[in-house]
Short mmCIF file of C-alpha atoms in Angstrom, two decimals:
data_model
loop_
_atom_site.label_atom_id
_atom_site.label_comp_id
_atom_site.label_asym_id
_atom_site.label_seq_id
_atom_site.Cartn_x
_atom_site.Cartn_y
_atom_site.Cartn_z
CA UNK A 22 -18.43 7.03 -2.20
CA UNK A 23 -14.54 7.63 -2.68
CA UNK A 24 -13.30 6.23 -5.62
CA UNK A 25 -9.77 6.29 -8.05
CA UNK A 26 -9.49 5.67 -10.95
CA UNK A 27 -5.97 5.15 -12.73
CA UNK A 28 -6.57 5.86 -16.63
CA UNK A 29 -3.38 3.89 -17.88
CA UNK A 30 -2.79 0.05 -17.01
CA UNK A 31 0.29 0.05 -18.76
CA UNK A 32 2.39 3.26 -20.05
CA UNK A 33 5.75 2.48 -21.86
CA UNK A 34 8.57 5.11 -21.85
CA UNK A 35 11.91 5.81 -23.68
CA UNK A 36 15.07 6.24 -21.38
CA UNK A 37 15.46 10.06 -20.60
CA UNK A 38 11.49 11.06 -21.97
CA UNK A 39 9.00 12.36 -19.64
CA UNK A 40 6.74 10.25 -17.81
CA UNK A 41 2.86 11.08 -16.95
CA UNK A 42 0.81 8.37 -14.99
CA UNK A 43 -2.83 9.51 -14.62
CA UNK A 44 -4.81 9.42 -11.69
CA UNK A 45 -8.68 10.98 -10.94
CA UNK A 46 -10.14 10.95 -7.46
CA UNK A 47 -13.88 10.87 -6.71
CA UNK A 48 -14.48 12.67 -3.41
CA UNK A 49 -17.24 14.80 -2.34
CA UNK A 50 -14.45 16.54 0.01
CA UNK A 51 -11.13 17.61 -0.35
CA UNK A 52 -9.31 14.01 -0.05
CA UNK A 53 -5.71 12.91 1.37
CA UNK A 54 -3.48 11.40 -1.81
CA UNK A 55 -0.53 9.45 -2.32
CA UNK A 56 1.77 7.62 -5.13
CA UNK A 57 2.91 4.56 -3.76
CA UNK A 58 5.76 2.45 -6.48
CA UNK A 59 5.90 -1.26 -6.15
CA UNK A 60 9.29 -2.63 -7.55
CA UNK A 61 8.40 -6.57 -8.41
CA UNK A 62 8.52 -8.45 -5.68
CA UNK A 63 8.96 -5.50 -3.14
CA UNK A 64 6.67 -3.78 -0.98
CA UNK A 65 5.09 -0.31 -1.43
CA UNK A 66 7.70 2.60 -1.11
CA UNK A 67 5.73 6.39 -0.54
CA UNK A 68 6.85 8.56 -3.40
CA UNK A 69 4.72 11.60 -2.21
CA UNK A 70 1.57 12.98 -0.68
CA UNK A 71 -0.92 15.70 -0.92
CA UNK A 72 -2.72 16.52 2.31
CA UNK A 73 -4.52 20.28 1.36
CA UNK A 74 -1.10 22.21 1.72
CA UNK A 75 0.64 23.09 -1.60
CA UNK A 76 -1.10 21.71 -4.76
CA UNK A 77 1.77 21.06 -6.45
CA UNK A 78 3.70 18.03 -4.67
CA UNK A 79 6.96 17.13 -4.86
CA UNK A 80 8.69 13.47 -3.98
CA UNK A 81 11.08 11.75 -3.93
CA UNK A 82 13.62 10.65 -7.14
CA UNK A 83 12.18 13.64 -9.30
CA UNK A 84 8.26 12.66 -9.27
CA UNK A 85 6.18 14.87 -8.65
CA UNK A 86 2.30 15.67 -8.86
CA UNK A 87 -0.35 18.56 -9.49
CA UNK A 88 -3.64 18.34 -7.27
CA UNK A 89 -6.06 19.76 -9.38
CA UNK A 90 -9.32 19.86 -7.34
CA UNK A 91 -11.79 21.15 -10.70
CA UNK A 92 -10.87 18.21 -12.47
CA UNK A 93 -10.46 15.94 -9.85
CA UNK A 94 -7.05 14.46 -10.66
CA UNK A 95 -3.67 13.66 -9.03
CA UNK A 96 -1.09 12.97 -12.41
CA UNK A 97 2.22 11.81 -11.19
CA UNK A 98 4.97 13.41 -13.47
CA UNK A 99 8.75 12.68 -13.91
CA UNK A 100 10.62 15.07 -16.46
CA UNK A 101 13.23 12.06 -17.09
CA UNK A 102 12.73 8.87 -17.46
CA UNK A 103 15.48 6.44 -15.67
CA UNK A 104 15.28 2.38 -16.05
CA UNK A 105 15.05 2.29 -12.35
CA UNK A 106 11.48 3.48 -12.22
CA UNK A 107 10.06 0.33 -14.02
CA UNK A 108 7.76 -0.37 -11.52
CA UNK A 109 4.10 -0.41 -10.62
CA UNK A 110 2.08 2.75 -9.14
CA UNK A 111 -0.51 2.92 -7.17
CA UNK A 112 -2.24 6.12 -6.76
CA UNK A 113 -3.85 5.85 -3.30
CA UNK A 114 -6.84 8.40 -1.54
CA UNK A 115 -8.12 8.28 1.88
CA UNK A 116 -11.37 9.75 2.21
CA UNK A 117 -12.49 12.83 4.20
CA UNK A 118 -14.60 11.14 6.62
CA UNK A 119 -11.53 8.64 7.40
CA UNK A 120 -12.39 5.27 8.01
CA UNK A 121 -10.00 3.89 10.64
CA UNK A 122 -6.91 3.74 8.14
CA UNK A 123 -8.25 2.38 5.33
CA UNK A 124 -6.62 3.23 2.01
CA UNK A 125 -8.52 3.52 -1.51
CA UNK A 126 -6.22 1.92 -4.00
CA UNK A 127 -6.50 2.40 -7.87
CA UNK A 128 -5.57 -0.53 -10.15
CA UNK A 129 -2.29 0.42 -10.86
CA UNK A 130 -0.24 1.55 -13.59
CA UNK A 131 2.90 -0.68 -14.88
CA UNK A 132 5.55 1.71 -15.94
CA UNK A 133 7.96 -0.07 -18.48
CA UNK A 134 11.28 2.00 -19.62
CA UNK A 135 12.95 1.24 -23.15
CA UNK A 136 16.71 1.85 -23.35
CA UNK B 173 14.36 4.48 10.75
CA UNK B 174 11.50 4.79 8.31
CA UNK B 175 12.03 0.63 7.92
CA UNK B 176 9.48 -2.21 8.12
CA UNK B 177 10.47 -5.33 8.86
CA UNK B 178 9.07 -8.82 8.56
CA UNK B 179 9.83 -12.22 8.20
CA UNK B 180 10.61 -14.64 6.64
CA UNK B 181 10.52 -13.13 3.04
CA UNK B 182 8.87 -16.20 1.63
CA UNK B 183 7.44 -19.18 3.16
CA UNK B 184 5.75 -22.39 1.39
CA UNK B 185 3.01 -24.43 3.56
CA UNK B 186 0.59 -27.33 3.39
CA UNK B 187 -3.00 -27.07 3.74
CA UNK B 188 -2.79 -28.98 7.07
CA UNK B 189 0.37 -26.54 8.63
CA UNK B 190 0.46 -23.86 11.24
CA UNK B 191 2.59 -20.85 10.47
CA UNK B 192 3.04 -17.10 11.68
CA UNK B 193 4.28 -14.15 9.48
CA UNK B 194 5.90 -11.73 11.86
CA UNK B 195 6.38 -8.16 10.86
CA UNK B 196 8.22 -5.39 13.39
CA UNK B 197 8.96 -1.40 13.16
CA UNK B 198 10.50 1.07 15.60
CA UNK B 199 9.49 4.34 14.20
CA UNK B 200 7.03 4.48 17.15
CA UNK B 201 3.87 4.33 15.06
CA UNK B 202 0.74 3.14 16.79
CA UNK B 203 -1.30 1.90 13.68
CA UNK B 204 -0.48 -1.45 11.97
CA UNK B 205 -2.13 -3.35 8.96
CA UNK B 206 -1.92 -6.68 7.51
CA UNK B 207 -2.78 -6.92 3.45
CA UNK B 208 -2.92 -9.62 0.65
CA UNK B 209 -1.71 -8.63 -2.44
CA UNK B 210 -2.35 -11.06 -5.21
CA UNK B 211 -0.26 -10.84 -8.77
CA UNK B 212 -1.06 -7.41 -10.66
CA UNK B 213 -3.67 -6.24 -8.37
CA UNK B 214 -3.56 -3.42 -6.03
CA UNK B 215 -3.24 -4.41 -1.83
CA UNK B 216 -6.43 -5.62 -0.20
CA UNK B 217 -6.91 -4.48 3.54
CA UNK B 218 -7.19 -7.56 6.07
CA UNK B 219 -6.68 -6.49 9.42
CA UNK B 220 -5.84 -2.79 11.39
CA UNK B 221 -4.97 -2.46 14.68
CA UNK B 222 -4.73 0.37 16.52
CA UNK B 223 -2.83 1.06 20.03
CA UNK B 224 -2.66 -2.84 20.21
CA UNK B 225 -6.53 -3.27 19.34
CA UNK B 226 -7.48 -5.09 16.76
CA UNK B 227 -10.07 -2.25 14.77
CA UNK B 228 -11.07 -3.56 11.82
CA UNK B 229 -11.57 -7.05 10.64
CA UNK B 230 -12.53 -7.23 6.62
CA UNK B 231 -14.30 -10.04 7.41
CA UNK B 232 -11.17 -12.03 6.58
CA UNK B 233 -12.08 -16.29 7.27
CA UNK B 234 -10.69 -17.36 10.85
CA UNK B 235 -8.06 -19.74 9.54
CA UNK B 236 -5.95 -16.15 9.05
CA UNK B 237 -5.47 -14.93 12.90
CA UNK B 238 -4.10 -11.63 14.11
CA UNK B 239 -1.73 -10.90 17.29
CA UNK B 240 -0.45 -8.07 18.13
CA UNK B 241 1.85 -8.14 21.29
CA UNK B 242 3.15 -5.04 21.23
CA UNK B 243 3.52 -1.28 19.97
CA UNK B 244 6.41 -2.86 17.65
CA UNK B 245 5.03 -6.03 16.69
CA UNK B 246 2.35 -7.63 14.64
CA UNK B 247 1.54 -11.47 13.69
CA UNK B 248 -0.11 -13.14 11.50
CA UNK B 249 -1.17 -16.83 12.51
CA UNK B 250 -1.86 -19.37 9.58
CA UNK B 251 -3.68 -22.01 10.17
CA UNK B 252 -5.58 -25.07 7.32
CA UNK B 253 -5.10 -22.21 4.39
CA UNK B 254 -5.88 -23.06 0.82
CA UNK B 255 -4.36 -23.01 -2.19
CA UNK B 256 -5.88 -19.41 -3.05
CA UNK B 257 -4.75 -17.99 0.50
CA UNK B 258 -1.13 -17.88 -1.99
CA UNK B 259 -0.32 -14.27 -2.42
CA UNK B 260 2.09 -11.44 -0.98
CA UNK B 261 1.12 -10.56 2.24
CA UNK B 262 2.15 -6.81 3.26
CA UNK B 263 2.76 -5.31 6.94
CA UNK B 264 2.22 -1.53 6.96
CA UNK B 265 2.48 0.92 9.56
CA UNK B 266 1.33 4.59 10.82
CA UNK B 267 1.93 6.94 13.08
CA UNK B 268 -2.04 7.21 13.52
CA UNK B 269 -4.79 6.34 11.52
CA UNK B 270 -5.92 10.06 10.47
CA UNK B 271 -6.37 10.66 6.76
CA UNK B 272 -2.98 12.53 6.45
CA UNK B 273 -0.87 9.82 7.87
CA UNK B 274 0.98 7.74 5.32
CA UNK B 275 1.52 4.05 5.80
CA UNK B 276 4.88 2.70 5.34
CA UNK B 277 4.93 -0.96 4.31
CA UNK B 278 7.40 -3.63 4.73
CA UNK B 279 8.69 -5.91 1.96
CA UNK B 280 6.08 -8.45 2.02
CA UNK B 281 6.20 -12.53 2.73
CA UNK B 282 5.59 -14.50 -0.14
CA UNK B 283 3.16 -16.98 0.68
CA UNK B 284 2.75 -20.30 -1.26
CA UNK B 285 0.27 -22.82 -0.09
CA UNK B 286 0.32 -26.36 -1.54
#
């Protein structure tokens, strides 16, 4: 069964530092993956997606993330870390064998940025 | 237009009201969702329809009833809920429901039931 697994529930960053949110997959085929961010009280905006094209993905407002298919992980990285980005992130597969739309979520990862 | 829309942003009902959520997009896409978000936890899938046919259920209690009227529309019916039916409830939509086809969501109704 398709699983993710977001390592971090909570990662605090300084203004301007590098950001790394974690994310493994657990697919027995190559899977579909996404970064959604969730500012409070907003719905899910796409920040990027990895669909077996490039491995390394970029988004949009700087993120970007590395498919790395031998250790099964999708990290979402931002060289610079702005106070807009406080948010939440969801790291999102669908499985190979798609099931009519339905998205695998991971738990999340609240991103908090320090001035 | 990569835009979601639904209404109203928040809503507060009884356990005895009737009340729809409406959501709406014009991109054209001809998959559309329903989810429950509660606080700090991730979406939770409720309803999919596809080319106006309802195609999965997630064996979500009846008192929650799908519409879908259109390629641009979507409803969500509320009828008797309870207190734990409060939560954000989030439209999405796709342009199909392949594996490779993101889902764009709209900005939620906040539901409070009393």
């Amino acid at each position: 069964a398709q699983s993710v697994t977001q390592l971090d529930s909570h990662v605090s960053v300084s203004e301007g530092t590098p950001v790394l949110l974690r994310c493994n997959y657990s697919s027995s085929y190559s899977p579909s993956l996404f970064w959604y961010v969730q500012h409070p009280n907003k719905g899910l905006q796409l920040l990027l997606k990895y669909t077996s094209a490039a491995t390394l993905v970029k988004g949009i407002n700087g993120f970007e993330a590395e498919f790395k298919k031998s250790e099964t992980s999708f990290h979402l990285t931002k060289p610079s870390a702005h106070m807009s980005d406080a948010a939440e992130y969801f790291c999102v597969v669908t499985p190979f064998y798609n099931q009519g739309g339905k998205l695998i979520f991971g738990q999340g990862t609240e991103l908090s940025v320090k001035p | 237009d990569t835009e979601v829309t639904q209404t109203p942003k928040h809503l507060v009902m009884g356990m005895t009201n009737k009340k729809s959520l409406k959501c709406e997009q014009h991109m054209g896409h001809r998959a559309m969702y329903w989810y429950k978000q509660k606080a700090k936890k991730p979406p939770e899938l409720m309803f999919v329809y596809s080319y106006e046919k309802l195609s999965i259920n997630e064996s979500v209690p009846s008192r929650f009833s799908p519409e879908c009227p259109n390629s641009s529309l979507l409803n969500l019916h509320l009828h008797a809920l309870q207190p734990e039916d409060s939560a954000l409830y989030l439209c999405a939509s796709s342009q199909g429901r392949d594996r490779v086809n993101e889902q764009y969501f709209g900005p939620g109704t906040r539901l409070t039931v009393t």
